[in-house]
Structure formats: C-alpha cells, structure tokens
Amino acid sequence: MSEPLVSRRSATAIAHPNIALAKYWGKREGGGNVPAVPSLSVTLAGMSTTTKVSFDATLVDDELVLNGVVQAPDARTKVRASQLLDRVRAAAGPELHTSRARIVSTNDFPTASGLASSASGFAALALASVRAAGLDWSAEQVADLARRSSASAARSVFGGFVELDGGPTSDGAARAVAGPKSLDLRVIVCVTTEAEKATSSTDGMGTTQANSPYYAAWVADAPESHSLMRAALLAGDFTRVGELAERSALAMHACAMAAGIVYVTGATLAALDEVRAMRASGLATYATIDAGPHLKCLVRASELAAARARLERVPGVLRLIEATPGDGARLVTPQGAPS
Amino acid sequence: MSEPLVSRRSATAIAHPNIALAKYWGKREGGGNVPAVPSLSVTLAGMSTTTKVSFDATLVDDELVLNGVVQAPDARTKVRASQLLDRVRAAAGPELHTSRARIVSTNDFPTASGLASSASGFAALALASVRAAGLDWSAEQVADLARRSSASAARSVFGGFVELDGGPTSDGAARAVAGPKSLDLRVIVCVTTEAEKATSSTDGMGTTQANSPYYAAWVADAPESHSLMRAALLAGDFTRVGELAERSALAMHACAMAAGIVYVTGATLAALDEVRAMRASGLATYATIDAGPHLKCLVRASELAAARARLERVPGVLRLIEATPGDGARLVTPQGAPS
C-alpha cells in the first residue's frame, strides 16, 4: 500500500519584512482585515524569514516551530498560523482538508519587536502553504491570503515599492508600484532592543481606533499623504519621499500616543534627534518608525557610511542593520533536495 | 527741589508656576494672546518666582536681571517684559509714561525648561508692575495683563484650581474655580534637565497650528475635555481628574509631535512608564507633561512617599520637586522695609 502523497507535501519560502513609507494604522469596518487607509512600503533585503510548511496526515494538530521553539497550541502566533492554513486547506483538494501541517519558521532578526517580523512571517507562510498545498495561485492571491492574517504581510509578497489598498470600499489588494532599483534608497535599522514589544500592532490599532481623539483626522489625512508619497516615489524625488515618510511616521505615532499607546523609547527619540541633526548638517537623512522602538533611517547610498558612523554612536542603539530595497516572497529549494 | 516720587516707586511680587490639568495649545485668531481652547490648572506652591519692579526716571531703557544675569536689550524675555511695562505705563499717570523700570526676577527652579517659569514670571511681573505704578487693579485685570505676555501666566495670578477661557469668542478671562484644599492632590515634579528647552512654547504652538494634521481635532476635542475636568474637580474625584489630565497631556504632545515638535525625552518616557507601572500595582498615580521634558506625577497625599521612592529611581530623573496646590500671585514686603 503506497503512502499518500499528501503526507510529504512541503514547500519552503523566504520573505523579507517591509517598512511603510506612507503608513496605515487601523482597520476598516466590515472584516477581511482590510486597512482603513492605503499604504506604501518598501520591501527590505537584509532581513529574512524562512518558512517551511509540510502537510502531514499523521499530525493531530498544526505545529509551529518559531526560531527553534515549539509554540504552545494556544499561542497567539500559532493560532493565527492555523487560521491561514485553514483557508489554504479549504481551497485545496479534499485530500488536504483534514491534514495538519508542521511549520518551521526562522527569522534572522528580532521577532515581534516592531521590525515587521509578522509581515515577512505571514508572507513566507502564505506562499509556502499555498505551494505545499499544490495551489497555483497568483502573487495577488497569495497577498490576499497573507493580508487576512497580517495586513502588512500582503506588501512583503511583492518586491521593491509596494502599495496596499485600504479604505471603506477597498478590497485590500496589494501590488508592486516600482522596482527595487527605482529609488536610490538605503535603510539603516537602528535596533534598540532585542525584546518583544509590550503592545502588539493589532492591540495598539484597536486601542487607537477606540480611544484616540485623532483617529478620524488620521483616516481623513492619510490617503492624501499616500498619494503624495506615490507621486514623489514615481518622480524619483528622494527628498520628498523622506519628508513625507517622516511626517507619516510621526502622525501615526502621535495618533496612537493620544490613545495612551507609546511605542517609542528614549533610544528611539535619541536616534530621531540624530537623524534631524544630520539633516541640519547637510546629510539627507529621514526617519521612519513602525509600531516598535526601532528607528529606520532613510538615506542615499552615497551617504550611507556617513550616516552609519553617526547612528552607531547614539546611546541606546544596540546595533545597526543595513537594508536595501529587495525582492518579494519566493520559494527556496533546500540544498540537496529536489525542487 | 524735591525728587519726583516716581523715581522710587517699586513693588515686589511672588508667584508660583502652574500646571494645566486640562491643557491649552495654540492661540485663537484675532490677537490678544487668547488661547484657542479653555484650560484648567493648579497653581503650585513649592516653586516660586520673586520679581521686583522699580520705576526709575533716570533709566534710559528698561532693565531685566533674570536669575542674577542682566539680559541684553534685545533678548526675547526682556522685550516681552518691556511690552508688559508699556501697557502698564499707558494705563498709569502721566508721570510714568516715559519712565523706564528695573526688573529683578529670580526663580528657585529651572528657567525656560518646561516648568512654567514664564507663567510664574509674568504673573509676578504683572502684579509688581501694576502695584509699582500705583494702579489699583483687580486680580482679573492683572490676569488680563499677564495673559497678553504669556497666556498661562493669567492662571498663576490666582491660587488653587484656575480656569482660563479660550476659544473663538472668548476674552481670555481667568478665574479661580476651587480653592487649594478642594482636592487631595500632591504633585511630584520629575526634573529631567536643568537646561532650557530647544523649542519655546510659543514657537511650538505656531508650528503645531501650521503643520499638525491633528490641530483641528485638538481644538474640537479640548473644550469637552475641559468641561469633564471641571466637573471631576468640583466632584472631588481624584481618579477622574488624574485620568483626564493624563489624556489631555498625551493629546497635546501628540498634536505637536505630528507637526515634528517633540518635547519629551527618554527620561520623560521612562517616568511615564513608571507612573503607569505604579498605577498597575495599585498606586493612584497619573502623569501630566507640559511643553518640556519634565514629567509631573499627580498623587494623593497619603501615597506621596511611596510614589517618590519609585520615581527617584527612574533613570534620567535628576531630582524631584514636591508641590502642593498653592496661592496666587501676591505682594511681598522686603525684610526690614516699609510695606
């Protein structure tokens, strides 16, 4: 009796985190995990999540091994991963409907700390799951699947500069708007902690939507900021992209702060001061900050070394990660294994 | 020939800073230095400005000695002080119209650092100038004069809990709404720097009004916050006063941050974290922050010592100043001199 093929179905995908240059914060009403406003990001080579999904009919539950640690069955990330797998199982052939899967996922950068590990993680998981299940989905379909688990993950499915729709009538589609080399951009990630953040993005957004006196103004303002960012990017205007990115980041953090949600720390503010001091001294550096304490400095390639030298001296900055606009999620072939 | 009386006309006043529990930020259109929204403050015994004004017909220009240092004729604070004196001279008898004055003002706490030294300073200056000029003005009139130089100074003219009107049709009047003993309140000022702040309140407000995407929402939201604060205060509800104060402070700082104006530092955020951690552990502590890096912790008298013990261990907190609700601006009689 032959072993069913399904028990050996597996695929491995790699994906990078992304940073939003024009940010979203908050979800629109009506389900589907669609953002309340559009966003525009850059996918970052230099940090990666690698995820292998193996459907295995002998398993009694999905398993998630994250950075070498088996996650508890009711751990938040494991539950979210199972929900993604359920969508894949429902779309796959009947032989997979009851099959559980083993997920082995590893980040080469801090996890759940505001470095968009959920973006790279769910993008890699979505692609690996879809391919392991034998589904021949387009990148747009993979992005739609990823978005339902982590909205920003939809952006990491694509490379370069990526747009994610949002708003009351949006379907939350993601698409690439410009290739990785379309703007002379380097990103210096100032890592300020290796710890997980106290408030997840999902919780922070929920509290902001419920309590911030500025949430309505944020939702009203962000689409225009997004349009301006898109135009600046397509015009190749680094300075304008930088100015708009810093403004978008501060508006997002301010909207959350007014609801009592504070992601920045002293090290973040010290790095922000340094970015502004560099700018005052003639280096074209701009800051963006996601839902965590790390600051990302936007800089041209020619000024990367000068900016690094100054940022690595900022108190509270533990180390720097250098990133460039990179590729979208893709399958990888384990060494020595058939593809 | 007798020396004119005017040459020896002088008066000395003392005033305390205040902190706004419901804050204003930004000025309404139309002049008069009237805030865009109403505010509610507590005047703080424990920090003082003492100011002596002496009209002297022999002077060729007004002179300001601030904390022992003679200010340059075109120094910003000296120019603002002269503008206040001009209003007093215009209202006084003709013998004062051309007389200049010497101002000697001393703070027993950091100046221009976000501890409301302009509030106590202009309140003391207004009262001393009016009395030195022989004007028999009411406290309301003194407050109106002080407000034209520094809006929050109008609040320091009164003791206890003080309201300052603001808004499109307001005349910017200040009044006491409850006496110093009407709420069981102590304030622990966490001093995080002895330096002057980089952005004055006036400049910070101007930039916020011009550039913050949240300024309109702030102006729309603040009057209700003020009404709720007034009601909580008059009900003697310490918890509600604290909750509303922390919310008002974060909304103000968020509104400014979205325009790129950041007054908080790592020490401020560390103290904020500690205030919230104390609250989570059962101590009823709340935070407020003015336009500077110092955090003020609101606490009941019975929990003052416990809160002090924890705040003095916060990294970046240089020292604590303890303050209680105090009296308004008043004349002082120099030791050994006739009143």
XYZ file of C-alpha atoms in Angstrom:
678
model
C 0.000 0.000 0.000
C 1.522 3.293 -1.072
C 1.851 6.189 1.363
C -0.448 9.058 0.313
C 1.450 11.818 -1.473
C -0.059 14.445 0.807
C 1.983 13.296 3.745
C 5.120 14.504 2.053
C 3.819 17.714 0.536
C 6.040 20.564 1.603
C 7.435 23.875 0.390
C 9.866 26.420 1.756
C 9.577 30.149 1.146
C 11.651 33.151 2.069
C 10.266 36.668 2.563
C 11.580 39.989 3.782
C 9.963 42.459 6.126
C 8.901 45.803 4.736
C 8.639 49.287 6.126
C 5.765 51.518 5.228
C 6.885 54.901 3.941
C 3.243 56.007 3.950
C 1.732 54.135 6.856
C -1.583 52.578 7.625
C -2.865 52.266 11.179
C -6.272 50.808 11.950
C -8.637 48.547 10.031
C -11.753 49.448 8.131
C -15.098 48.114 9.318
C -16.528 45.009 7.713
C -13.960 42.262 8.133
C -11.338 40.849 5.799
C -8.583 42.608 7.754
C -8.523 45.493 5.271
C -6.675 48.640 6.404
C -8.624 51.835 6.968
C -6.227 53.763 4.721
C -3.861 52.896 1.847
C -0.162 52.458 2.499
C 3.055 52.344 0.512
C 6.074 50.340 1.592
C 9.486 49.164 0.576
C 10.438 45.514 0.910
C 13.801 45.168 2.627
C 16.557 42.785 1.632
C 18.918 42.327 4.571
C 16.415 40.732 6.968
C 14.621 37.482 6.166
C 12.115 34.944 7.379
C 12.461 31.408 6.033
C 9.436 29.173 6.498
C 8.892 25.527 5.615
C 5.370 24.132 5.555
C 4.860 20.371 5.467
C 1.393 18.901 5.304
C 1.412 15.645 7.200
C -1.680 13.458 7.555
C -0.228 11.820 10.649
C -0.304 15.031 12.715
C -3.217 15.591 15.097
C -2.738 19.390 15.184
C -0.809 22.023 13.305
C 2.638 22.601 14.774
C 4.629 25.814 14.722
C 8.328 25.921 15.467
C 9.319 29.582 15.595
C 13.007 30.399 15.848
C 13.638 26.864 17.092
C 10.959 26.959 19.796
C 7.829 24.817 19.574
C 4.869 27.145 20.161
C 2.065 26.131 22.513
C -1.160 25.006 20.762
C -2.952 28.132 22.004
C -0.105 30.600 21.424
C -1.343 33.626 19.535
C 1.005 33.236 16.568
C 0.290 29.513 16.279
C -3.472 30.151 16.273
C -3.072 32.801 13.574
C -0.925 30.456 11.512
C -3.565 27.700 11.795
C -6.226 30.130 10.615
C -4.150 30.800 7.493
C -3.684 27.063 6.947
C -7.447 26.550 7.311
C -8.027 28.917 4.385
C -5.478 27.024 2.301
C -6.967 23.662 3.263
C -10.449 24.876 2.283
C -9.141 25.903 -1.145
C -7.060 22.761 -1.681
C -8.136 19.342 -2.827
C -10.170 17.143 -0.465
C -7.129 15.048 0.485
C -5.790 18.090 2.405
C -8.984 19.102 4.159
C -8.182 17.193 7.295
C -4.409 17.176 7.056
C -2.470 19.170 9.624
C 0.849 20.830 8.885
C 4.188 21.416 10.501
C 5.555 24.942 10.141
C 9.202 25.659 10.816
C 9.924 29.381 10.640
C 13.099 31.257 11.411
C 13.865 34.978 11.446
C 17.394 36.303 11.157
C 16.334 39.493 13.022
C 14.373 40.269 16.259
C 10.856 38.809 16.336
C 7.660 40.699 17.321
C 9.678 43.752 18.190
C 8.473 46.247 15.614
C 10.723 45.045 12.812
C 7.813 43.683 10.787
C 8.501 40.041 11.546
C 4.781 39.397 11.169
C 4.919 40.860 7.650
C 7.780 38.656 6.480
C 6.494 35.748 8.546
C 2.974 35.644 7.156
C 4.158 36.396 3.607
C 6.541 33.428 3.729
C 3.905 31.265 5.420
C 1.260 32.170 2.836
C 3.475 31.360 -0.119
C 4.875 28.155 1.380
C 1.412 26.940 2.410
C -0.139 27.631 -0.961
C 2.647 25.872 -2.814
C 2.795 22.962 -0.361
C -0.920 22.518 -0.945
C -0.314 22.404 -4.675
C -2.311 25.562 -5.395
C -1.235 27.558 -8.436
C -2.163 30.967 -7.069
C -1.002 34.310 -8.399
C 1.039 36.674 -6.221
C -2.117 38.766 -5.821
C -3.975 35.744 -4.434
C -1.094 34.902 -2.090
C -1.082 38.539 -0.926
C -4.815 38.429 -0.257
C -4.298 35.328 1.874
C -1.377 36.902 3.749
C -3.329 40.122 4.377
C -6.084 38.275 6.224
C -3.503 37.217 8.823
C -1.363 40.375 8.918
C -2.263 43.270 6.658
C 1.323 44.427 6.156
C 2.297 40.873 5.138
C 0.468 41.421 1.845
C 3.126 44.014 0.988
C 6.015 41.600 1.639
C 4.680 39.254 -1.055
C 5.961 41.798 -3.595
C 9.415 43.291 -4.052
C 10.532 46.900 -4.360
C 7.954 49.567 -3.602
C 4.530 48.171 -2.862
C 1.089 49.613 -2.381
C -1.632 48.153 -0.192
C -5.141 49.448 -0.753
C -7.282 50.451 2.166
C -10.423 52.388 2.934
C -14.156 51.874 3.244
C -14.713 50.436 -0.253
C -11.337 48.764 -0.713
C -10.684 45.076 -1.162
C -7.230 45.409 0.384
C -5.332 44.466 -2.750
C -1.542 44.776 -2.833
C 0.622 45.482 -5.861
C 4.144 46.485 -6.783
C 4.350 50.095 -7.934
C 8.083 50.438 -8.617
C 11.054 48.106 -8.740
C 13.717 47.827 -6.042
C 16.167 49.980 -8.014
C 13.727 52.761 -8.855
C 14.894 54.970 -5.971
C 18.398 55.493 -4.604
C 17.465 54.355 -1.104
C 19.234 52.613 1.717
C 17.677 51.883 5.102
C 19.639 51.788 8.334
C 17.666 49.970 11.014
C 18.665 51.199 14.480
C 17.967 48.189 16.688
C 17.182 49.463 20.190
C 16.074 46.238 21.867
C 16.024 42.521 21.150
C 12.860 42.112 23.242
C 9.272 41.799 22.107
C 7.172 44.920 22.313
C 4.612 45.311 25.095
C 1.683 46.158 22.818
C 1.133 44.231 19.587
C 0.238 46.208 16.476
C -3.220 44.650 16.447
C -3.925 45.667 20.035
C -2.380 49.108 19.514
C -4.577 49.743 16.490
C -7.681 48.621 18.330
C -6.978 50.914 21.280
C -6.198 53.789 18.919
C -9.424 53.312 16.965
C -11.417 53.184 20.195
C -9.734 55.977 22.145
C -7.656 58.379 20.067
C -9.199 61.818 19.557
C -7.145 61.954 16.351
C -8.154 58.704 14.705
C -10.757 60.316 12.437
C -8.262 63.005 11.407
C -5.650 60.327 10.711
C -8.059 58.407 8.464
C -9.008 61.635 6.698
C -5.395 62.748 6.218
C -3.602 59.505 5.314
C -4.978 58.943 1.777
C -3.593 62.277 0.601
C -0.251 61.535 2.271
C -0.261 58.229 0.410
C -0.973 59.914 -2.934
C 1.788 62.437 -2.363
C 4.187 59.621 -1.465
C 3.281 57.658 -4.572
C 3.890 60.710 -6.761
C 7.210 61.521 -5.061
C 8.353 57.925 -5.460
C 7.414 57.743 -9.143
C 9.200 61.076 -9.671
C 12.322 59.633 -8.030
C 12.326 62.519 -5.537
C 14.305 61.132 -2.595
C 13.996 64.303 -0.521
C 10.243 64.450 -0.837
C 9.891 60.718 -0.134
C 11.944 61.240 3.026
C 9.985 64.265 4.216
C 6.657 62.539 3.651
C 7.854 59.330 5.309
C 8.944 61.135 8.473
C 5.673 63.044 8.581
C 3.620 59.853 8.114
C 5.516 58.067 10.878
C 5.118 60.907 13.368
C 1.416 61.227 12.524
C 0.897 57.504 13.122
C 2.759 57.506 16.438
C 1.003 60.693 17.538
C -2.393 59.190 16.735
C -1.557 56.191 18.920
C 0.065 58.279 21.678
C -3.118 60.305 22.096
C -4.798 56.999 22.983
C -2.059 56.205 25.510
C -0.127 53.850 23.218
C 3.573 54.736 23.193
C 5.936 52.613 21.095
C 8.937 54.956 21.105
C 11.582 54.903 23.830
C 14.438 57.173 24.784
C 16.693 55.399 22.299
C 14.147 55.986 19.516
C 13.986 59.687 20.353
C 17.764 59.958 20.594
C 18.086 58.388 17.139
C 15.395 60.735 15.812
C 17.321 63.705 17.198
C 20.451 62.431 15.462
C 18.646 61.972 12.124
C 17.451 65.563 12.356
C 20.858 66.823 13.433
C 22.447 65.063 10.458
C 19.884 66.692 8.191
C 20.638 70.098 9.658
C 24.314 69.450 8.934
C 23.676 68.595 5.281
C 23.180 64.804 5.232
C 19.863 63.929 3.610
C 18.569 61.561 6.307
C 14.957 60.947 7.260
C 13.344 58.798 9.925
C 10.529 56.345 9.969
C 9.338 54.265 12.908
C 6.961 51.326 12.868
C 4.960 50.021 15.826
C 8.016 49.436 17.975
C 11.052 51.256 19.355
C 13.415 50.799 16.411
C 14.109 53.746 14.160
C 14.767 53.299 10.460
C 16.905 55.931 8.812
C 16.341 56.574 5.108
C 19.486 57.679 3.294
C 21.029 57.729 -0.176
C 23.663 55.072 -0.935
C 26.398 57.712 -1.208
C 25.732 58.947 2.335
C 25.175 55.557 3.942
C 28.600 55.281 5.553
C 28.490 58.782 6.998
C 25.046 58.197 8.486
C 26.054 54.801 9.898
C 29.041 56.336 11.640
C 26.840 58.816 13.435
C 23.949 56.497 14.251
C 26.127 53.798 15.780
C 27.221 56.297 18.434
C 23.670 57.114 19.558
C 23.091 55.986 23.167
C 20.629 53.106 23.298
C 21.211 51.997 19.717
C 22.463 48.428 20.154
C 23.407 47.704 16.561
C 22.613 48.698 13.012
C 21.128 46.549 10.244
C 21.669 47.758 6.713
C 18.898 47.074 4.247
C 18.242 47.757 0.589
C 15.045 47.556 -1.416
C 14.647 43.847 -2.080
C 12.615 41.149 -3.723
C 9.229 39.749 -2.834
C 8.432 36.384 -1.275
C 9.784 33.395 -3.241
C 10.230 29.675 -2.963
C 13.590 28.303 -1.973
C 14.941 24.892 -2.735
C 16.629 23.256 0.236
C 20.204 22.360 -0.590
C 20.460 18.870 -1.975
C 16.682 18.394 -2.163
C 14.630 18.174 -5.319
C 12.736 21.352 -6.100
C 13.575 120.921 44.652
C 12.018 117.656 45.683
C 12.850 114.420 43.853
C 9.794 113.133 41.975
C 8.086 110.299 43.839
C 8.063 108.195 40.700
C 11.786 107.578 40.859
C 11.336 105.497 43.988
C 8.171 103.662 43.046
C 8.703 99.938 43.403
C 6.913 96.749 44.349
C 7.893 93.117 44.787
C 5.603 90.204 43.976
C 5.876 86.455 44.266
C 4.064 83.964 42.059
C 4.087 80.223 41.518
C 4.058 78.287 38.298
C 1.008 76.247 37.471
C 0.394 73.075 35.578
C -2.592 72.662 33.343
C -4.615 69.566 34.130
C -6.734 70.291 31.038
C -4.293 71.881 28.637
C -4.473 74.543 26.008
C -2.134 74.565 22.997
C -2.417 77.183 20.272
C -3.922 80.648 20.142
C -7.192 81.770 18.634
C -7.161 84.158 15.690
C -7.605 87.862 16.297
C -4.894 88.914 18.725
C -4.924 89.488 22.479
C -2.972 86.264 23.010
C -6.167 84.365 23.786
C -5.895 80.547 23.770
C -7.768 78.565 21.143
C -9.314 76.359 23.834
C -10.098 76.701 27.546
C -7.750 75.233 30.137
C -7.805 74.322 33.815
C -4.731 74.411 36.014
C -3.476 74.084 39.541
C -1.146 76.704 40.968
C 1.841 75.057 42.638
C 3.368 76.087 45.950
C 6.885 74.692 46.140
C 8.361 76.619 43.194
C 8.419 80.410 43.083
C 9.387 83.439 41.069
C 10.106 86.634 43.023
C 10.119 89.820 40.968
C 10.853 93.408 41.984
C 9.855 96.234 39.651
C 11.272 99.714 40.259
C 10.245 102.608 38.043
C 13.198 104.936 37.766
C 13.070 108.147 35.722
C 16.849 108.163 35.415
C 16.963 104.940 33.355
C 17.244 105.241 29.573
C 15.839 101.756 28.935
C 14.056 99.044 30.865
C 16.459 96.627 32.500
C 15.870 92.962 33.256
C 18.033 90.998 35.636
C 16.918 87.369 35.418
C 18.386 84.925 37.909
C 21.229 87.392 38.539
C 22.079 87.888 34.864
C 21.488 91.216 33.112
C 19.573 90.432 29.912
C 20.598 92.035 26.618
C 18.303 94.865 25.469
C 17.062 92.733 22.581
C 16.787 89.457 24.491
C 13.414 87.850 23.892
C 12.313 87.812 27.533
C 13.454 91.411 28.080
C 11.483 92.586 25.028
C 8.389 90.769 26.270
C 8.818 92.312 29.735
C 9.097 95.804 28.218
C 5.904 95.217 26.263
C 4.114 94.419 29.520
C 5.576 97.538 31.146
C 4.413 99.625 28.162
C 0.834 98.558 28.829
C 1.206 99.482 32.498
C 2.791 102.856 31.631
C -0.060 103.612 29.214
C -2.607 102.962 31.982
C -0.685 104.801 34.705
C -0.492 108.502 35.438
C 1.411 110.748 33.037
C 4.436 110.928 35.341
C 5.157 107.276 34.476
C 4.624 107.476 30.725
C 8.290 107.991 29.960
C 9.798 106.326 32.996
C 11.752 103.141 32.491
C 11.912 100.371 35.053
C 14.393 97.927 36.507
C 13.129 94.371 36.886
C 14.944 91.930 39.118
C 13.442 88.446 38.859
C 14.605 85.191 40.375
C 13.303 81.650 40.026
C 14.046 78.971 42.588
C 13.570 76.279 39.889
C 14.836 75.725 36.285
C 14.012 78.559 33.882
C 12.509 78.173 30.386
C 12.684 74.424 30.676
C 9.036 73.466 30.624
C 8.395 74.145 34.312
C 6.160 77.127 33.598
C 8.700 79.748 34.581
C 7.038 82.100 32.109
C 3.727 81.613 33.918
C 5.085 82.468 37.353
C 7.426 85.084 35.886
C 4.834 87.100 34.011
C 2.277 86.742 36.819
C 4.777 88.176 39.316
C 5.885 90.834 36.837
C 2.306 91.889 36.100
C 1.364 92.253 39.746
C 4.605 94.006 40.739
C 4.406 96.396 37.763
C 0.784 97.312 38.389
C 1.396 97.993 42.063
C 4.672 99.830 41.471
C 2.748 102.046 39.057
C 0.188 102.732 41.748
C -2.665 101.123 39.862
C -5.444 99.628 41.969
C -6.342 96.828 39.601
C -8.358 93.734 40.421
C -6.843 90.265 40.128
C -8.888 89.821 36.939
C -7.262 92.922 35.452
C -3.791 91.766 36.488
C -4.527 88.382 34.915
C -5.629 90.042 31.674
C -2.341 91.948 31.590
C -0.300 88.823 32.341
C -2.135 86.800 29.673
C -1.096 89.206 26.924
C 2.540 88.316 27.640
C 2.140 84.621 28.450
C -1.316 83.084 28.360
C -0.637 80.574 31.118
C 0.611 83.400 33.360
C -3.000 84.540 33.760
C -3.644 81.315 35.665
C -0.777 81.898 38.111
C -2.385 85.162 39.252
C -4.926 83.002 41.090
C -4.441 80.270 43.657
C -5.794 76.744 43.801
C -7.564 75.441 40.715
C -7.876 78.029 37.980
C -9.697 78.259 34.681
C -8.550 80.231 31.665
C -11.123 80.871 28.976
C -10.276 80.299 25.340
C -11.947 79.885 22.002
C -13.137 81.951 19.064
C -15.420 84.269 21.038
C -13.524 84.266 24.326
C -11.924 87.261 26.020
C -9.339 85.012 27.688
C -10.503 85.685 31.225
C -9.031 83.715 34.125
C -10.726 82.842 37.383
C -10.322 80.599 40.404
C -12.748 77.684 40.342
C -11.778 75.847 43.540
C -9.501 76.537 46.477
C -6.108 74.896 47.019
C -7.513 72.423 49.552
C -10.503 71.350 47.471
C -8.762 68.238 46.122
C -6.382 65.862 47.885
C -3.574 66.422 45.393
C 0.196 66.431 45.528
C 2.436 66.948 42.524
C 5.854 65.366 42.144
C 7.875 67.178 39.512
C 10.437 64.851 37.938
C 13.199 67.216 36.836
C 14.974 65.652 33.865
C 17.235 68.521 32.813
C 18.343 71.901 34.119
C 18.748 73.179 30.552
C 16.428 75.360 28.547
C 14.248 73.597 26.025
C 15.068 73.755 22.311
C 11.628 74.914 21.171
C 9.757 77.591 23.134
C 6.063 77.062 23.778
C 5.213 79.971 21.510
C 7.219 78.559 18.600
C 5.945 75.050 19.250
C 2.341 76.229 19.181
C 2.896 78.158 15.966
C 4.439 75.160 14.225
C 1.653 72.910 15.501
C -1.075 75.250 14.282
C 0.603 75.498 10.873
C 1.582 71.872 10.334
C -0.201 69.370 12.573
C -2.835 67.250 10.832
C -4.449 66.967 14.262
C -4.697 70.608 15.271
C -8.337 70.953 14.185
C -9.249 67.766 16.049
C -7.404 69.038 19.136
C -9.340 72.326 19.074
C -12.589 70.413 18.570
C -11.883 67.940 21.373
C -10.313 70.105 24.092
C -13.399 72.052 25.255
C -15.197 68.847 26.194
C -12.098 67.569 27.969
C -12.042 70.846 29.883
C -15.697 70.520 30.881
C -15.178 66.964 32.050
C -12.137 68.059 34.070
C -14.067 70.898 35.687
C -16.868 68.523 36.676
C -14.439 65.912 38.029
C -12.622 68.562 40.055
C -15.794 70.024 41.536
C -16.923 66.480 42.388
C -13.608 65.908 44.189
C -12.984 62.835 42.014
C -9.201 62.409 42.160
C -9.171 59.349 39.919
C -11.153 61.006 37.172
C -9.069 64.204 37.405
C -5.953 62.079 37.001
C -7.269 60.085 34.053
C -8.410 63.206 32.249
C -5.135 65.022 32.982
C -3.025 62.228 31.524
C -5.253 62.052 28.460
C -5.087 65.823 27.940
C -1.291 65.848 28.218
C -0.842 62.998 25.750
C -3.275 64.618 23.310
C -1.344 67.896 23.469
C 2.039 66.244 22.959
C 0.660 64.056 20.183
C -0.791 67.078 18.395
C 2.631 68.745 18.498
C 4.534 65.552 17.610
C 2.525 65.163 14.414
C 3.971 68.541 13.408
C 7.503 67.372 14.232
C 7.648 69.053 17.651
C 8.877 66.621 20.308
C 9.270 67.864 23.881
C 9.547 64.502 25.597
C 12.840 62.670 26.054
C 13.817 59.197 27.142
C 13.692 60.290 30.779
C 10.151 61.614 30.311
C 9.043 58.322 28.774
C 10.787 56.301 31.482
C 8.965 58.336 34.147
C 5.687 57.863 32.277
C 6.266 54.110 32.205
C 6.890 54.189 35.962
C 3.729 56.195 36.653
C 1.738 53.623 34.697
C 3.524 50.727 36.376
C 2.714 52.225 39.793
C -0.904 52.539 38.742
C -0.972 48.918 37.612
C 0.380 47.963 41.034
C -2.335 49.867 42.899
C -0.874 53.336 43.488
C -3.199 56.004 42.105
C -0.638 57.973 40.112
C -1.211 59.923 36.896
C 1.105 61.861 34.636
C 0.999 65.244 33.037
C 3.694 66.857 30.899
C 3.953 70.483 29.814
C 5.935 71.808 26.858
C 9.219 70.390 28.084
C 10.795 67.113 29.171
C 9.777 67.135 32.850
C 7.011 64.831 33.971
C 4.654 65.789 36.768
C 3.134 62.949 38.733
C -0.272 63.542 40.309
C -0.786 61.610 43.542
C -2.796 61.686 46.738
C -1.010 62.946 49.888
C -1.199 59.509 51.506
C 0.677 57.895 48.597
C 3.213 60.671 48.071
C 6.110 58.954 49.834
C 5.590 55.650 48.023
C 5.451 57.378 44.646
C 8.551 59.487 45.421
C 10.523 56.389 46.324
C 9.795 54.834 42.964
C 10.193 57.947 40.818
C 13.573 58.889 42.272
C 14.964 55.617 40.946
C 13.888 56.281 37.338
C 16.943 56.633 35.059
C 17.271 60.207 33.810
C 15.253 61.756 36.625
C 17.759 64.145 38.216
C 15.726 65.185 41.222
C 12.179 65.533 42.458
C 10.358 68.707 43.448
C 7.330 68.285 45.662
C 4.494 70.721 45.148
C 1.074 71.295 46.637
C -1.817 73.406 45.389
C -0.826 76.938 46.383
C -1.782 80.589 46.462
C -1.962 83.094 43.679
C 0.416 85.979 42.973
C 0.851 88.361 45.904
C 2.948 91.296 47.035
C 5.820 90.684 49.396
C 7.393 93.135 51.758
C 11.185 93.008 51.727
C 12.577 92.272 55.151
C 13.106 95.484 57.127
C 11.472 97.679 54.505
C 8.179 99.511 54.897
C 5.320 97.848 53.091
